[in-house]
């Protein structure tokens, strides 16, 4: 049972380069989320999705785009990476039940030089 | 807007002793859930315990219990009989019943001393 997987696990980019992070879940969850984690700031929501084909902005959406073409996948894109986007990125999914927890992927460590 | 406050950036506890990690929250939603997660140095996020705002009893899961005081808007995590493996970051989070987003606190780093 894979749960939530993220690809890649590590990446180094140069300023201005683009990349896409892939998140996949096999739990048939409706909701999916992208967070970034920076030291001392906990997890901050970038974008989220409540279903296939729908996305919405979170707390820190600038510089990122997302797509959810299939229910099980949620992609996070950086069109022109900046050093301020150096962070650890977590994907998570949850069911629509309000009492259910989120299930997290293992994280992607991104460094932008 | 919702907000989670964890006022203890770091905590130390002796092995086998109990420790309380503080969490206070602010919300205008009448119904919500509170969650605690553990993040060891390996980086994964591990769900520990859940408390619903209308639950009459404080939640317990093994050595973890939640001291929920609704009027004070606090949801402190109590870890009994601390073990070296409990050394980690701990995050408090909240989710409204009729919403889909989770709001996280900044976390508390717990160090268990042998």
PDB file of C-alpha atoms in Angstrom:
ATOM      1  CA  UNK A   1       0.000   0.000   0.000  1.00  0.00           C
ATOM      2  CA  UNK A   2       1.920   3.037  -1.307  1.00  0.00           C
ATOM      3  CA  UNK A   3      -0.229   5.793   0.280  1.00  0.00           C
ATOM      4  CA  UNK A   4       1.111   9.165  -0.905  1.00  0.00           C
ATOM      5  CA  UNK A   5       4.219   9.262  -3.051  1.00  0.00           C
ATOM      6  CA  UNK A   6       6.228  12.247  -4.293  1.00  0.00           C
ATOM      7  CA  UNK A   7       8.661  12.550  -7.165  1.00  0.00           C
ATOM      8  CA  UNK A   8      11.490  13.551  -7.021  1.00  0.00           C
ATOM      9  CA  UNK A   9      12.886  13.324  -3.492  1.00  0.00           C
ATOM     10  CA  UNK A  10      15.652  15.864  -4.086  1.00  0.00           C
ATOM     11  CA  UNK A  11      16.269  18.508  -6.735  1.00  0.00           C
ATOM     12  CA  UNK A  12      18.692  21.356  -7.284  1.00  0.00           C
ATOM     13  CA  UNK A  13      17.672  24.117  -9.691  1.00  0.00           C
ATOM     14  CA  UNK A  14      19.284  27.277 -10.939  1.00  0.00           C
ATOM     15  CA  UNK A  15      17.399  30.557 -10.671  1.00  0.00           C
ATOM     16  CA  UNK A  16      14.958  30.874 -13.550  1.00  0.00           C
ATOM     17  CA  UNK A  17      14.649  27.167 -14.288  1.00  0.00           C
ATOM     18  CA  UNK A  18      11.319  25.401 -14.192  1.00  0.00           C
ATOM     19  CA  UNK A  19      10.263  22.073 -12.757  1.00  0.00           C
ATOM     20  CA  UNK A  20       7.234  20.000 -11.840  1.00  0.00           C
ATOM     21  CA  UNK A  21       6.746  18.021  -8.658  1.00  0.00           C
ATOM     22  CA  UNK A  22       4.453  15.013  -8.902  1.00  0.00           C
ATOM     23  CA  UNK A  23       2.247  13.732  -6.111  1.00  0.00           C
ATOM     24  CA  UNK A  24       0.255  10.535  -6.355  1.00  0.00           C
ATOM     25  CA  UNK A  25      -2.142   8.895  -3.902  1.00  0.00           C
ATOM     26  CA  UNK A  26      -3.826   5.511  -4.053  1.00  0.00           C
ATOM     27  CA  UNK A  27      -6.443   6.015  -1.322  1.00  0.00           C
ATOM     28  CA  UNK A  28      -9.144   7.491  -3.585  1.00  0.00           C
ATOM     29  CA  UNK A  29      -9.045  10.737  -1.585  1.00  0.00           C
ATOM     30  CA  UNK A  30     -10.978  13.733  -2.836  1.00  0.00           C
ATOM     31  CA  UNK A  31      -8.718  16.382  -1.342  1.00  0.00           C
ATOM     32  CA  UNK A  32      -5.074  16.967  -2.095  1.00  0.00           C
ATOM     33  CA  UNK A  33      -2.684  19.641  -0.856  1.00  0.00           C
ATOM     34  CA  UNK A  34       0.748  21.091  -1.453  1.00  0.00           C
ATOM     35  CA  UNK A  35       2.675  22.596   1.467  1.00  0.00           C
ATOM     36  CA  UNK A  36       6.072  24.081   1.910  1.00  0.00           C
ATOM     37  CA  UNK A  37       8.013  23.735   5.138  1.00  0.00           C
ATOM     38  CA  UNK A  38      10.600  26.282   6.168  1.00  0.00           C
ATOM     39  CA  UNK A  39      12.506  26.335   9.474  1.00  0.00           C
ATOM     40  CA  UNK A  40      10.459  27.816  12.324  1.00  0.00           C
ATOM     41  CA  UNK A  41       7.357  28.315  10.179  1.00  0.00           C
ATOM     42  CA  UNK A  42       5.627  24.976  10.243  1.00  0.00           C
ATOM     43  CA  UNK A  43       3.705  23.960   7.137  1.00  0.00           C
ATOM     44  CA  UNK A  44       2.244  26.604   4.866  1.00  0.00           C
ATOM     45  CA  UNK A  45      -0.397  25.750   2.294  1.00  0.00           C
ATOM     46  CA  UNK A  46       0.514  26.603  -1.299  1.00  0.00           C
ATOM     47  CA  UNK A  47      -2.434  25.222  -3.288  1.00  0.00           C
ATOM     48  CA  UNK A  48      -5.072  22.618  -2.757  1.00  0.00           C
ATOM     49  CA  UNK A  49      -7.689  20.676  -4.692  1.00  0.00           C
ATOM     50  CA  UNK A  50     -11.099  19.393  -3.648  1.00  0.00           C
ATOM     51  CA  UNK A  51     -11.571  17.207  -6.687  1.00  0.00           C
ATOM     52  CA  UNK A  52     -10.433  16.317 -10.164  1.00  0.00           C
ATOM     53  CA  UNK A  53     -10.162  19.396 -12.330  1.00  0.00           C
ATOM     54  CA  UNK A  54     -10.451  21.877  -9.447  1.00  0.00           C
ATOM     55  CA  UNK A  55      -7.707  23.794  -7.676  1.00  0.00           C
ATOM     56  CA  UNK A  56      -7.548  26.731  -5.299  1.00  0.00           C
ATOM     57  CA  UNK A  57      -4.948  29.028  -3.781  1.00  0.00           C
ATOM     58  CA  UNK A  58      -3.674  28.580  -0.282  1.00  0.00           C
ATOM     59  CA  UNK A  59      -1.668  30.868   1.970  1.00  0.00           C
ATOM     60  CA  UNK A  60       1.460  31.227  -0.214  1.00  0.00           C
ATOM     61  CA  UNK A  61       0.512  30.582  -3.877  1.00  0.00           C
ATOM     62  CA  UNK A  62       2.731  33.133  -5.643  1.00  0.00           C
ATOM     63  CA  UNK A  63       5.287  31.610  -7.992  1.00  0.00           C
ATOM     64  CA  UNK A  64       3.543  28.226  -8.136  1.00  0.00           C
ATOM     65  CA  UNK A  65       0.913  26.616 -10.333  1.00  0.00           C
ATOM     66  CA  UNK A  66      -0.927  23.326  -9.894  1.00  0.00           C
ATOM     67  CA  UNK A  67      -3.033  20.932 -11.887  1.00  0.00           C
ATOM     68  CA  UNK A  68      -5.203  17.953 -11.026  1.00  0.00           C
ATOM     69  CA  UNK A  69      -6.144  16.232 -14.245  1.00  0.00           C
ATOM     70  CA  UNK A  70      -6.647  12.867 -12.551  1.00  0.00           C
ATOM     71  CA  UNK A  71      -8.071  12.252  -9.101  1.00  0.00           C
ATOM     72  CA  UNK A  72      -4.981  10.415  -7.917  1.00  0.00           C
ATOM     73  CA  UNK A  73      -2.403  12.973  -9.103  1.00  0.00           C
ATOM     74  CA  UNK A  74      -1.627  16.530  -8.057  1.00  0.00           C
ATOM     75  CA  UNK A  75       1.172  18.399  -9.808  1.00  0.00           C
ATOM     76  CA  UNK A  76       3.040  21.441  -8.486  1.00  0.00           C
ATOM     77  CA  UNK A  77       4.883  23.583 -10.991  1.00  0.00           C
ATOM     78  CA  UNK A  78       7.527  26.248 -10.596  1.00  0.00           C
ATOM     79  CA  UNK A  79       7.738  28.240 -13.831  1.00  0.00           C
ATOM     80  CA  UNK A  80      10.756  30.369 -12.926  1.00  0.00           C
ATOM     81  CA  UNK A  81      12.438  29.201  -9.746  1.00  0.00           C
ATOM     82  CA  UNK A  82      13.788  31.718  -7.227  1.00  0.00           C
ATOM     83  CA  UNK A  83      16.111  31.180  -4.239  1.00  0.00           C
ATOM     84  CA  UNK A  84      13.153  32.041  -1.951  1.00  0.00           C
ATOM     85  CA  UNK A  85      11.536  28.816  -3.131  1.00  0.00           C
ATOM     86  CA  UNK A  86      14.256  26.730  -1.536  1.00  0.00           C
ATOM     87  CA  UNK A  87      12.254  24.590   0.855  1.00  0.00           C
ATOM     88  CA  UNK A  88      10.919  21.151   1.632  1.00  0.00           C
ATOM     89  CA  UNK A  89       7.673  20.472  -0.204  1.00  0.00           C
ATOM     90  CA  UNK A  90       5.068  18.098   1.142  1.00  0.00           C
ATOM     91  CA  UNK A  91       2.065  16.720  -0.633  1.00  0.00           C
ATOM     92  CA  UNK A  92      -0.877  15.435   1.386  1.00  0.00           C
ATOM     93  CA  UNK A  93      -4.284  13.950   0.761  1.00  0.00           C
ATOM     94  CA  UNK A  94      -7.406  13.454   2.806  1.00  0.00           C
ATOM     95  CA  UNK A  95     -10.943  12.241   2.450  1.00  0.00           C
ATOM     96  CA  UNK A  96     -13.859  14.659   2.661  1.00  0.00           C
ATOM     97  CA  UNK A  97     -14.741  13.417   6.137  1.00  0.00           C
ATOM     98  CA  UNK A  98     -14.017  16.230   8.557  1.00  0.00           C
ATOM     99  CA  UNK A  99     -12.679  13.877  11.202  1.00  0.00           C
ATOM    100  CA  UNK A 100     -10.085  12.305   8.927  1.00  0.00           C
ATOM    101  CA  UNK A 101      -6.424  13.177   9.080  1.00  0.00           C
ATOM    102  CA  UNK A 102      -4.217  14.132   6.206  1.00  0.00           C
ATOM    103  CA  UNK A 103      -1.799  11.587   4.844  1.00  0.00           C
ATOM    104  CA  UNK A 104       1.552  12.986   3.858  1.00  0.00           C
ATOM    105  CA  UNK A 105       4.099  12.099   1.233  1.00  0.00           C
ATOM    106  CA  UNK A 106       7.772  11.785   2.165  1.00  0.00           C
ATOM    107  CA  UNK A 107       8.633  15.300   0.988  1.00  0.00           C
ATOM    108  CA  UNK A 108      10.804  16.824  -1.743  1.00  0.00           C
ATOM    109  CA  UNK A 109      13.853  18.851  -0.796  1.00  0.00           C
ATOM    110  CA  UNK A 110      14.320  21.614  -3.364  1.00  0.00           C
ATOM    111  CA  UNK A 111      17.317  23.910  -3.509  1.00  0.00           C
ATOM    112  CA  UNK A 112      17.360  26.892  -5.860  1.00  0.00           C
ATOM    113  CA  UNK A 113      20.780  28.380  -6.466  1.00  0.00           C
TER     114      UNK A 113
ATOM    115  CA  UNK B   1      -9.229  33.346  10.081  1.00  0.00           C
ATOM    116  CA  UNK B   2      -7.849  30.405  11.944  1.00  0.00           C
ATOM    117  CA  UNK B   3      -4.575  30.384  13.807  1.00  0.00           C
ATOM    118  CA  UNK B   4      -2.596  27.840  15.805  1.00  0.00           C
ATOM    119  CA  UNK B   5      -0.068  28.917  18.409  1.00  0.00           C
ATOM    120  CA  UNK B   6       2.619  26.699  19.867  1.00  0.00           C
ATOM    121  CA  UNK B   7       4.561  28.808  22.335  1.00  0.00           C
ATOM    122  CA  UNK B   8       7.334  26.304  23.102  1.00  0.00           C
ATOM    123  CA  UNK B   9       9.933  26.274  20.308  1.00  0.00           C
ATOM    124  CA  UNK B  10      11.900  23.603  22.169  1.00  0.00           C
ATOM    125  CA  UNK B  11      11.347  21.291  25.113  1.00  0.00           C
ATOM    126  CA  UNK B  12      13.512  18.846  27.019  1.00  0.00           C
ATOM    127  CA  UNK B  13      12.252  15.877  28.996  1.00  0.00           C
ATOM    128  CA  UNK B  14      13.952  13.074  30.828  1.00  0.00           C
ATOM    129  CA  UNK B  15      13.375   9.579  29.526  1.00  0.00           C
ATOM    130  CA  UNK B  16      10.394   7.833  31.196  1.00  0.00           C
ATOM    131  CA  UNK B  17       8.886  11.127  32.377  1.00  0.00           C
ATOM    132  CA  UNK B  18       5.702  12.722  31.036  1.00  0.00           C
ATOM    133  CA  UNK B  19       5.705  15.914  28.986  1.00  0.00           C
ATOM    134  CA  UNK B  20       3.030  18.355  27.859  1.00  0.00           C
ATOM    135  CA  UNK B  21       3.270  20.221  24.574  1.00  0.00           C
ATOM    136  CA  UNK B  22       1.100  23.319  24.399  1.00  0.00           C
ATOM    137  CA  UNK B  23      -1.286  24.250  21.604  1.00  0.00           C
ATOM    138  CA  UNK B  24      -3.776  27.096  21.556  1.00  0.00           C
ATOM    139  CA  UNK B  25      -6.009  27.945  18.654  1.00  0.00           C
ATOM    140  CA  UNK B  26      -8.232  30.688  17.390  1.00  0.00           C
ATOM    141  CA  UNK B  27     -11.241  30.069  15.192  1.00  0.00           C
ATOM    142  CA  UNK B  28     -14.724  31.404  14.569  1.00  0.00           C
ATOM    143  CA  UNK B  29     -15.947  28.035  13.322  1.00  0.00           C
ATOM    144  CA  UNK B  30     -18.334  26.369  15.787  1.00  0.00           C
ATOM    145  CA  UNK B  31     -17.211  22.886  14.823  1.00  0.00           C
ATOM    146  CA  UNK B  32     -13.672  21.742  14.153  1.00  0.00           C
ATOM    147  CA  UNK B  33     -11.137  19.008  14.622  1.00  0.00           C
ATOM    148  CA  UNK B  34      -7.718  19.198  16.215  1.00  0.00           C
ATOM    149  CA  UNK B  35      -4.804  17.023  15.149  1.00  0.00           C
ATOM    150  CA  UNK B  36      -1.278  16.382  16.351  1.00  0.00           C
ATOM    151  CA  UNK B  37       1.538  15.203  14.098  1.00  0.00           C
ATOM    152  CA  UNK B  38       5.076  14.041  14.794  1.00  0.00           C
ATOM    153  CA  UNK B  39       7.964  14.751  12.465  1.00  0.00           C
ATOM    154  CA  UNK B  40      11.152  12.842  13.332  1.00  0.00           C
ATOM    155  CA  UNK B  41      14.519  13.831  11.916  1.00  0.00           C
ATOM    156  CA  UNK B  42      13.881  11.560   8.948  1.00  0.00           C
ATOM    157  CA  UNK B  43      11.275  14.083   7.816  1.00  0.00           C
ATOM    158  CA  UNK B  44       8.023  12.176   7.441  1.00  0.00           C
ATOM    159  CA  UNK B  45       4.831  13.483   9.014  1.00  0.00           C
ATOM    160  CA  UNK B  46       3.138  10.988  11.317  1.00  0.00           C
ATOM    161  CA  UNK B  47      -0.425  11.421  12.553  1.00  0.00           C
ATOM    162  CA  UNK B  48      -0.712  10.910  16.324  1.00  0.00           C
ATOM    163  CA  UNK B  49      -4.113  11.842  17.674  1.00  0.00           C
ATOM    164  CA  UNK B  50      -7.410  13.561  16.845  1.00  0.00           C
ATOM    165  CA  UNK B  51      -9.917  15.493  18.993  1.00  0.00           C
ATOM    166  CA  UNK B  52     -13.289  16.716  17.763  1.00  0.00           C
ATOM    167  CA  UNK B  53     -14.639  19.961  19.174  1.00  0.00           C
ATOM    168  CA  UNK B  54     -17.840  18.235  20.306  1.00  0.00           C
ATOM    169  CA  UNK B  55     -16.156  15.191  21.792  1.00  0.00           C
ATOM    170  CA  UNK B  56     -16.994  14.903  25.471  1.00  0.00           C
ATOM    171  CA  UNK B  57     -13.958  12.827  26.355  1.00  0.00           C
ATOM    172  CA  UNK B  58     -10.328  13.748  25.878  1.00  0.00           C
ATOM    173  CA  UNK B  59      -8.757  11.657  23.134  1.00  0.00           C
ATOM    174  CA  UNK B  60      -6.179   9.012  23.975  1.00  0.00           C
ATOM    175  CA  UNK B  61      -3.964   6.845  21.738  1.00  0.00           C
ATOM    176  CA  UNK B  62      -1.524   4.664  23.622  1.00  0.00           C
ATOM    177  CA  UNK B  63       1.002   6.941  25.340  1.00  0.00           C
ATOM    178  CA  UNK B  64      -0.529  10.034  23.742  1.00  0.00           C
ATOM    179  CA  UNK B  65      -3.438  11.924  25.219  1.00  0.00           C
ATOM    180  CA  UNK B  66      -4.959  15.254  24.437  1.00  0.00           C
ATOM    181  CA  UNK B  67      -5.855  17.703  27.201  1.00  0.00           C
ATOM    182  CA  UNK B  68      -8.701  19.534  25.478  1.00  0.00           C
ATOM    183  CA  UNK B  69     -10.077  22.663  27.123  1.00  0.00           C
ATOM    184  CA  UNK B  70     -12.605  24.123  24.696  1.00  0.00           C
ATOM    185  CA  UNK B  71     -13.393  27.273  26.671  1.00  0.00           C
ATOM    186  CA  UNK B  72      -9.687  28.136  26.817  1.00  0.00           C
ATOM    187  CA  UNK B  73      -9.184  27.050  23.183  1.00  0.00           C
ATOM    188  CA  UNK B  74      -6.323  24.808  24.080  1.00  0.00           C
ATOM    189  CA  UNK B  75      -5.465  21.291  22.934  1.00  0.00           C
ATOM    190  CA  UNK B  76      -2.274  20.238  24.676  1.00  0.00           C
ATOM    191  CA  UNK B  77      -0.573  16.965  23.815  1.00  0.00           C
ATOM    192  CA  UNK B  78       0.554  14.832  26.740  1.00  0.00           C
ATOM    193  CA  UNK B  79       3.149  12.141  26.136  1.00  0.00           C
ATOM    194  CA  UNK B  80       3.506   9.709  29.024  1.00  0.00           C
ATOM    195  CA  UNK B  81       6.637   7.687  29.775  1.00  0.00           C
ATOM    196  CA  UNK B  82       8.807   9.466  27.207  1.00  0.00           C
ATOM    197  CA  UNK B  83      11.111   7.365  25.076  1.00  0.00           C
ATOM    198  CA  UNK B  84      14.256   8.362  23.166  1.00  0.00           C
ATOM    199  CA  UNK B  85      12.323   7.770  19.954  1.00  0.00           C
ATOM    200  CA  UNK B  86       9.892  10.532  20.899  1.00  0.00           C
ATOM    201  CA  UNK B  87      12.560  13.130  20.068  1.00  0.00           C
ATOM    202  CA  UNK B  88      11.044  14.984  17.118  1.00  0.00           C
ATOM    203  CA  UNK B  89       9.143  18.061  15.982  1.00  0.00           C
ATOM    204  CA  UNK B  90       5.491  18.075  16.998  1.00  0.00           C
ATOM    205  CA  UNK B  91       2.832  20.026  15.116  1.00  0.00           C
ATOM    206  CA  UNK B  92      -0.673  20.947  16.210  1.00  0.00           C
ATOM    207  CA  UNK B  93      -3.220  21.467  13.433  1.00  0.00           C
ATOM    208  CA  UNK B  94      -6.889  22.342  13.067  1.00  0.00           C
ATOM    209  CA  UNK B  95      -9.527  21.632  10.429  1.00  0.00           C
ATOM    210  CA  UNK B  96     -13.057  23.057  10.431  1.00  0.00           C
ATOM    211  CA  UNK B  97     -15.805  20.463  10.056  1.00  0.00           C
ATOM    212  CA  UNK B  98     -17.200  22.194   6.997  1.00  0.00           C
ATOM    213  CA  UNK B  99     -13.930  23.043   5.350  1.00  0.00           C
ATOM    214  CA  UNK B 100     -11.135  21.185   3.684  1.00  0.00           C
ATOM    215  CA  UNK B 101      -8.038  23.040   4.806  1.00  0.00           C
ATOM    216  CA  UNK B 102      -5.747  22.318   7.718  1.00  0.00           C
ATOM    217  CA  UNK B 103      -3.940  25.090   9.571  1.00  0.00           C
ATOM    218  CA  UNK B 104      -0.681  24.196  11.286  1.00  0.00           C
ATOM    219  CA  UNK B 105       1.207  25.696  14.183  1.00  0.00           C
ATOM    220  CA  UNK B 106       4.964  26.422  13.994  1.00  0.00           C
ATOM    221  CA  UNK B 107       5.834  23.284  15.928  1.00  0.00           C
ATOM    222  CA  UNK B 108       7.673  22.317  19.105  1.00  0.00           C
ATOM    223  CA  UNK B 109      10.957  20.450  19.037  1.00  0.00           C
ATOM    224  CA  UNK B 110      11.024  17.813  21.787  1.00  0.00           C
ATOM    225  CA  UNK B 111      14.305  16.314  22.945  1.00  0.00           C
ATOM    226  CA  UNK B 112      14.212  13.288  25.220  1.00  0.00           C
ATOM    227  CA  UNK B 113      17.291  12.959  27.402  1.00  0.00           C
ATOM    228  CA  UNK B 114      18.646   9.547  28.494  1.00  0.00           C
TER     229      UNK B 114
END
